[in-house]
Amino acid sequence: MVVILERNIRDDDKSRVRTYLEGKGLKVREIVGVEETIFGAVGHVALDIREVQILPGVEKVIPITKPYKLASRELQKADTIVSVGPVKIGGHRITMIAGPCSVESREQMFETADCVCRSGAVILRGGAFKPRTSPYSFQGLGEEGLKYLKEAGERTGMPVTSEVVSPTHVELMRDYVDMYQIGARNMQNFELLKAVGAQGMPVLLKRGIAATIEEWLMAAEYLMAHGTDQIVLCERGIRTFETATRFTLDVSAIPVVRKLSHLPIIVDPSHAVGFRDKVSPVALGSVAAGADGLIVEVHPQPEKALSDGPQALYPDQFERLMRDIQALSPVVEREVTRLPELRTARTSLADVLREPDADASREVAFQGERGAYSEQAVKRYFQSEDAVPRAKQSFRDVFDAVLDGSAAYGVVPLENSLAGSIHENYDLFLQYPDIHIVGEIQIRIMHSLIGIPGATMEQIKRVFSHPQGLAQCAKFLDAHSSWQRMSFYDTAGSVAHIARENDSSNAAIASSEAAGVYGMQVLREGIETNPQNYTRFAVLSRENGSSEREPDKASIVFSTPDTPGALYDCLKILSDRKLNMKKLESRPIHGKPWQYMFYVDVEIPREQGVFSAAMDELSQKSDDLRVLGTYRAMT
Ligand code: PEP
Ligand code: MN
C-alpha cells in the first residue's frame, strides 16, 4: 500500500507509523518526492487499510492494485535514475551500452572498448559466462574474461556489465562488474534473482524470451524485494511464430512499461533481430518509442567472433548509429549520456561538485524565469540532478554571474532554427573576453497552451507569451481569432503571470515544463506551427575548455582589414586546411560604424595541430582574432 504522509508530519508520528507497519510484518520504504513524502509498505499481510488511515500524520492510504508493488508507478511516480559508476540511466537520457557478445581476449576487449567509447558508448558490455543453447558452443572465459572486461573499462573510463548465470558466481563477479546482467534465459531463475538482488548493486534485467510484461516486472520485484532498487529493464525480443528475425522485438513494451513502472527501460536490438543489417533501424525505432538507452553488440572483426558474430555491428556501423541517435535525441527531447571524463577535468560539473566548497559552483546561470527553455537546456546539458539552475533577468546578468564566479557556468541561446540568431549574446562575447564557450546543446522547442487549473479552452480570452512564442504558434492562434494576443517579456514568465492573476480567461504559451513549475494546466501540447523548431545554446565558463579531450568544434570571431578580398583571404585559410565551416555571421562593431566582426563556427579535424596552425595563420591575416571556445559539438 502507499501511505501518503501529511506535509508537516511530526518526526515522532512518522516513526510511529513506520513502527506500526513494520510491526504488522510489512517492509517499509520511504520515498521523498517533490510534492509529498510516502511510505511504500509491502508484504504478505492482510491488513484493513482503515487502521493505517486513522494513524496521526497519515494523509491518505492507497492500495497498490498490481501484483508487483515496489516496481510499480503506483508506488513511485518519478522515474528511477539508476547509477552505474559515474553513468546514469533514466530521466531525459539515452544511455548507450556496447561491446562484444563474449569476452574473447584482452586485445579484443581493448580494441572494442576504445572504439565504442570514441563513438559515444558509456558502459562496456562483454559476456564471461555464456548461457549457450548448445553445450558444445564457446562457454566464455569465466573469471579471466571478467579481468579483461574490467581492465578495458578502466582504461576508457567506462563502467562495465556482464551476465551472471549462477548464484555461485554472484560474489566473484561483484569485484569485476558495475552492473550485473540477468539474461533472458534466467529471468525467472528466482534463486539467482534473490542472490543478485541481495547485493544492492545495479542490475540489467533482460525480458525472458516467452515472458509477459507482468512476469518480467514480477522478476524485477524479486530483485527489489531482496535489496536493490537499481534496476534497468531490457527488452530484447520475444519468441513469436516469425522466423525472419531471431526474435520479435516488442516495441510496444517500451511505452507499456514506462506507464506501469518507474524503472528505466532499454532495448537490446542485437539479440532481438539477430542480423547486423537490421540492428540500427530497430535501434532507432526503439529510441523513437521512448527507450532510455540501448545495449548493442559490437565486435572489431565480427566474422571471427566466438559468439553472435552475425548480429555484431562493425565499429564504423556503430559510429554511424551513434550519430543518428545523436541527431534523433532532441526530437524525442532527450540527451545522449556522456562520460563525465569526456568533458575537460576543469569544465566537468561532476568534478566541480566534488570540490569541498561546491555550493556556489553548483550554480548554472540562465536568463528567464523558472521553467524557461534555457532551464531545460541547463538540465539536459549537465545531466545532473545536482546542478542548480539559477534564473537571471538578462543575458548580461548570466555573463556577469559566470565572470564573478557566483555561477560555475552559464547557458545562453545563440540561435533558433526558425527565428535566427540572438544577436545580443554574440555581442556580449566581445564585451566579456574572459568568458569562453565550453559546450553546446540544442533543445527542441515544443510550445503548449497553458491555462489555470480547471480552465477550459472555451473560457480563454487572452493568450500571453513572448512575441516569438506567439509568432511560432500563429497557425493555432489563427484558428481561435477571438483570442487577444498579449506580448510578454518571456514565455515561462507569462505562465508565472497567469498563475498570479488566477483568471480562467487567461492562457499562456510556453513549455509543458513551465506549466508544471507553476502548477498550471496544459490545455494543448505541440501547438507550434513548425515542429522543426530548435534552439542552440552555448555553455559558458571562465575556464577555457581548450584542454577538453577531443573537442571537435570551435567558435571564433575576427575582423578583417578594409581591403579587397580580405574576408576571402581569411576563409581561404579554413578552406585550404579543410576546416568545415558550420556557420558564418557578421555583426557591426560597436563604436566603429560600417565595420564588422565575423563569427565563424568550424569543425576541428581529428589530425593534431591542423586547427592551431590554421588559427596561427588566421591571426596574421585578420584583426582581433579570438577563439571563443573549443568544445564537443552536440549534433
Ligand atoms: C547477451 O546479452 O549476450 C545475451 C545472451 O542476451 P540474452 O540473455 O538477451 O539472450
Ligand atoms: Mn550475444
XYZ file of N, CA and C in Angstrom, residues 6-131:
378
model
N 1.214 13.341 5.868
C 0.891 14.770 5.862
C 2.175 15.571 5.668
N 2.058 16.708 4.994
C 3.224 17.520 4.665
C 4.068 17.878 5.890
N 3.369 18.285 6.974
C 4.132 18.717 8.161
C 4.045 17.682 9.286
N 4.124 16.423 8.911
C 4.039 15.355 9.920
C 5.191 15.486 10.915
N 4.890 15.264 12.188
C 5.945 15.349 13.213
C 6.808 14.095 13.148
N 8.107 14.275 13.504
C 9.034 13.138 13.401
C 8.564 11.933 14.215
N 8.017 12.202 15.438
C 7.628 11.047 16.263
C 6.397 10.346 15.677
N 5.478 11.114 15.046
C 4.334 10.474 14.394
C 4.809 9.604 13.226
N 5.785 10.156 12.507
C 6.301 9.439 11.341
C 6.903 8.098 11.774
N 7.722 8.146 12.846
C 8.327 6.875 13.242
C 7.283 5.926 13.838
N 6.208 6.494 14.412
C 5.153 5.605 14.919
C 4.436 4.883 13.771
N 4.206 5.616 12.665
C 3.562 4.981 11.501
C 4.451 3.848 10.983
N 5.742 4.145 10.886
C 6.677 3.120 10.395
C 6.679 1.898 11.313
N 6.779 2.156 12.616
C 6.817 1.045 13.577
C 5.538 0.205 13.482
N 4.420 0.898 13.302
C 3.140 0.186 13.204
C 3.152 -0.757 11.996
N 3.579 -0.222 10.869
C 3.564 -1.019 9.638
C 4.543 -2.188 9.749
N 5.735 -1.892 10.280
C 6.732 -2.955 10.406
C 6.266 -4.017 11.396
N 5.557 -3.546 12.434
C 5.008 -4.474 13.429
C 4.006 -5.442 12.810
N 3.386 -5.008 11.724
C 2.415 -5.879 11.034
C 3.118 -6.802 10.035
N 4.457 -6.713 10.000
C 5.209 -7.603 9.112
C 5.420 -7.038 7.712
N 5.176 -5.734 7.551
C 5.375 -5.138 6.227
C 6.783 -4.556 6.113
N 7.319 -4.567 4.874
C 8.597 -3.896 4.627
C 8.269 -2.470 4.215
N 8.959 -1.503 4.833
C 8.593 -0.105 4.600
C 9.737 0.622 3.894
N 9.375 1.340 2.828
C 10.375 2.133 2.111
C 9.886 3.567 2.055
N 10.746 4.501 2.459
C 10.336 5.907 2.425
C 10.720 6.509 1.077
N 9.767 7.172 0.433
C 10.068 7.817 -0.844
C 9.741 9.298 -0.700
N 10.792 10.133 -0.807
C 10.586 11.565 -0.657
C 10.437 12.164 -2.047
N 9.254 12.657 -2.369
C 9.017 13.259 -3.677
C 8.974 14.766 -3.549
N 8.828 15.448 -4.681
C 8.763 16.910 -4.666
C 7.472 17.347 -3.964
N 6.388 16.630 -4.303
C 5.077 17.021 -3.800
C 4.774 16.462 -2.411
N 5.218 15.212 -2.186
C 4.792 14.546 -0.957
C 5.820 13.503 -0.539
N 5.726 13.108 0.752
C 6.552 12.004 1.226
C 5.618 10.829 1.490
N 6.059 9.656 1.035
C 5.192 8.489 1.236
C 5.978 7.340 1.860
N 5.254 6.414 2.463
C 5.814 5.120 2.834
C 5.220 4.103 1.866
N 6.090 3.344 1.217
C 5.619 2.204 0.443
C 5.700 1.011 1.380
N 4.577 0.366 1.617
C 4.587 -0.757 2.559
C 4.159 -2.011 1.811
N 5.055 -3.005 1.753
C 4.725 -4.223 1.019
C 4.990 -5.445 1.883
N 4.271 -6.499 1.559
C 4.464 -7.756 2.287
C 3.209 -8.589 2.207
N 3.355 -9.812 2.666
C 2.251 -10.765 2.553
C 1.418 -10.699 3.831
N 0.632 -9.613 3.959
C -0.120 -9.417 5.200
C -1.517 -8.916 4.850
N -2.525 -9.468 5.489
C -3.877 -8.937 5.300
C -4.094 -7.858 6.349
N -4.373 -6.652 5.900
C -4.492 -5.534 6.834
C -5.615 -4.622 6.345
N -6.477 -4.240 7.235
C -7.545 -3.308 6.873
C -6.907 -1.920 6.773
N -6.971 -1.320 5.584
C -6.218 -0.071 5.417
C -6.780 1.063 6.276
N -8.002 0.915 6.744
C -8.560 1.969 7.603
C -7.753 2.110 8.892
N -7.135 0.982 9.316
C -6.341 1.041 10.555
C -5.111 1.938 10.385
N -4.621 1.989 9.170
C -3.465 2.855 8.906
C -3.954 4.291 8.697
N -5.059 4.387 7.998
C -5.654 5.686 7.682
C -5.838 6.562 8.929
N -6.183 5.940 10.070
C -6.507 6.744 11.261
C -5.282 7.113 12.090
N -4.087 6.640 11.690
C -2.896 6.986 12.484
C -2.582 8.477 12.326
N -2.142 9.140 13.413
C -1.809 10.570 13.300
C -0.712 10.802 12.259
N -0.888 11.831 11.434
C 0.126 12.193 10.434
C -0.089 11.522 9.087
N -1.074 10.621 8.997
C -1.329 9.947 7.714
C -2.388 10.734 6.957
N -2.054 11.101 5.715
C -2.985 11.871 4.894
C -3.964 10.939 4.179
N -3.399 9.892 3.569
C -4.232 9.014 2.747
C -3.538 7.663 2.590
N -4.300 6.612 2.413
C -3.712 5.296 2.137
C -4.321 4.778 0.836
N -3.437 4.362 -0.080
C -3.937 3.858 -1.365
C -3.411 2.434 -1.547
N -4.288 1.473 -1.773
C -3.788 0.118 -2.022
C -3.118 0.059 -3.397
N -2.083 -0.775 -3.533
C -1.453 -0.957 -4.846
C -2.151 -2.140 -5.498
N -2.701 -1.887 -6.688
C -3.548 -2.921 -7.295
C -2.730 -3.962 -8.055
N -1.507 -3.612 -8.454
C -0.714 -4.526 -9.267
C -0.032 -5.575 -8.376
N 0.256 -6.755 -8.965
C 0.944 -7.780 -8.165
C 2.391 -7.378 -7.850
N 3.006 -6.564 -8.740
C 4.333 -6.035 -8.414
C 4.074 -4.709 -7.709
N 4.767 -4.484 -6.629
C 4.483 -3.314 -5.786
C 5.620 -2.295 -5.889
N 6.845 -2.759 -5.489
C 7.989 -1.838 -5.449
C 8.331 -1.327 -6.848
N 8.060 -2.151 -7.864
C 8.409 -1.769 -9.236
C 7.323 -0.916 -9.876
N 6.206 -0.721 -9.165
C 5.045 -0.100 -9.797
C 5.079 1.432 -9.751
N 4.555 2.049 -10.794
C 4.388 3.513 -10.811
C 3.385 3.962 -9.759
N 2.517 3.040 -9.340
C 1.556 3.410 -8.299
C 2.302 3.794 -7.020
N 3.414 3.112 -6.780
C 4.189 3.399 -5.573
C 5.063 4.640 -5.755
N 5.741 4.698 -6.887
C 6.669 5.813 -7.125
C 6.352 6.455 -8.462
N 5.993 7.742 -8.422
C 5.594 8.419 -9.671
C 6.809 8.828 -10.507
N 7.858 9.305 -9.817
C 9.019 9.825 -10.559
C 9.851 8.676 -11.128
N 10.471 8.919 -12.287
C 11.361 7.920 -12.892
C 12.505 7.591 -11.944
N 12.848 6.324 -11.854
C 14.075 5.948 -11.137
C 15.272 6.247 -12.033
N 16.287 6.842 -11.441
C 17.534 7.068 -12.177
C 18.535 6.067 -11.609
N 19.043 5.189 -12.445
C 19.994 4.174 -11.991
C 21.415 4.689 -12.227
N 22.263 4.561 -11.199
C 23.659 4.990 -11.338
C 24.551 3.776 -11.481
N 25.221 3.694 -12.621
C 26.181 2.621 -12.848
C 27.548 3.294 -12.849
N 28.294 3.202 -11.756
C 29.513 4.013 -11.624
C 29.114 5.461 -11.835
N 29.874 6.185 -12.679
C 29.543 7.598 -12.884
C 28.423 7.821 -13.898
N 27.899 6.744 -14.480
C 26.932 6.873 -15.577
C 25.512 6.696 -15.062
N 24.630 7.551 -15.574
C 23.235 7.448 -15.144
C 22.351 6.917 -16.272
N 21.318 6.173 -15.880
C 20.332 5.670 -16.845
C 18.954 6.087 -16.345
N 18.145 6.657 -17.254
C 16.790 7.068 -16.874
C 16.636 8.573 -16.963
N 15.400 9.067 -16.786
C 15.139 10.503 -16.903
C 15.158 10.911 -18.366
N 15.808 12.031 -18.648
C 15.820 12.515 -20.031
C 17.041 12.032 -20.801
N 17.568 10.874 -20.416
C 18.817 10.435 -21.042
C 18.606 9.306 -22.045
N 19.556 9.186 -22.973
C 19.677 7.965 -23.775
C 21.066 7.432 -23.443
N 21.132 6.299 -22.767
C 22.425 5.775 -22.312
C 22.810 4.577 -23.178
N 24.012 4.642 -23.746
C 24.423 3.630 -24.712
C 25.435 2.658 -24.109
N 25.084 1.388 -24.180
C 25.951 0.310 -23.706
C 26.380 -0.456 -24.953
N 27.656 -0.773 -25.061
C 28.100 -1.505 -26.245
C 29.283 -2.382 -25.896
N 29.530 -3.359 -26.765
C 30.660 -4.258 -26.576
C 30.332 -5.586 -27.222
N 31.297 -6.517 -27.148
C 31.064 -7.795 -27.812
C 30.096 -8.670 -27.038
N 29.580 -9.699 -27.714
C 28.750 -10.692 -27.035
C 29.601 -11.336 -25.943
N 30.758 -11.893 -26.333
C 31.638 -12.567 -25.362
C 32.989 -11.871 -25.289
N 33.557 -11.909 -24.090
C 34.954 -11.502 -23.947
C 35.792 -12.647 -24.516
N 36.667 -12.323 -25.479
C 37.450 -13.397 -26.115
C 38.932 -13.290 -25.802
N 39.435 -12.066 -25.667
C 40.851 -11.870 -25.338
C 41.040 -10.444 -24.849
N 42.183 -10.188 -24.243
C 42.454 -8.829 -23.771
C 42.465 -7.856 -24.953
N 43.148 -8.272 -26.044
C 43.283 -7.384 -27.205
C 41.899 -7.032 -27.771
N 41.065 -8.078 -27.895
C 39.724 -7.840 -28.459
C 38.952 -6.857 -27.583
N 39.057 -6.999 -26.253
C 38.310 -6.106 -25.355
C 38.841 -4.682 -25.438
N 40.185 -4.555 -25.463
C 40.771 -3.208 -25.518
C 40.361 -2.512 -26.815
N 40.464 -3.257 -27.897
C 40.155 -2.652 -29.195
C 38.670 -2.238 -29.250
N 37.803 -3.135 -28.776
C 36.368 -2.815 -28.827
C 36.051 -1.642 -27.908
N 36.626 -1.684 -26.687
C 36.340 -0.615 -25.726
C 36.761 0.731 -26.302
N 37.969 0.779 -26.882
C 38.457 2.056 -27.415
C 37.508 2.589 -28.482
N 37.083 1.713 -29.390
C 36.269 2.241 -30.490
C 34.853 2.570 -30.047
N 34.232 1.759 -29.198
C 32.849 2.119 -28.817
C 32.834 3.367 -27.931
N 33.883 3.529 -27.131
C 33.970 4.706 -26.268
C 34.135 5.960 -27.124
N 35.003 5.868 -28.108
C 35.218 7.019 -29.001
C 33.906 7.408 -29.690
N 33.102 6.419 -30.025
C 31.842 6.719 -30.718
C 30.758 7.235 -29.783
N 30.934 7.037 -28.472
C 29.944 7.607 -27.554
C 29.264 6.617 -26.619
N 29.693 5.330 -26.624
C 29.141 4.404 -25.627
C 29.678 4.812 -24.259
N 28.896 4.566 -23.207
C 29.342 4.977 -21.871
C 29.417 3.808 -20.893
N 28.902 2.650 -21.292
C 29.044 1.435 -20.473
C 29.504 0.329 -21.419
N 30.447 -0.496 -20.917
C 31.007 -1.565 -21.745
C 30.355 -2.894 -21.359
N 29.988 -3.675 -22.356
C 29.426 -4.996 -22.086
C 30.376 -6.081 -22.582
N 30.222 -7.290 -22.060
C 31.006 -8.420 -22.535
C 30.681 -9.614 -21.661
N 30.283 -10.725 -22.279
C 29.903 -11.903 -21.505
C 31.124 -12.742 -21.155
N 31.214 -13.185 -19.905
C 32.306 -14.062 -19.475
C 31.763 -15.461 -19.172
N 30.523 -15.516 -18.744
C 29.839 -16.801 -18.551
C 28.681 -16.810 -19.540
N 28.770 -17.633 -20.563
C 27.779 -17.560 -21.632
C 26.739 -18.669 -21.525
N 25.472 -18.311 -21.476
C 24.418 -19.332 -21.466
C 24.118 -19.753 -22.902
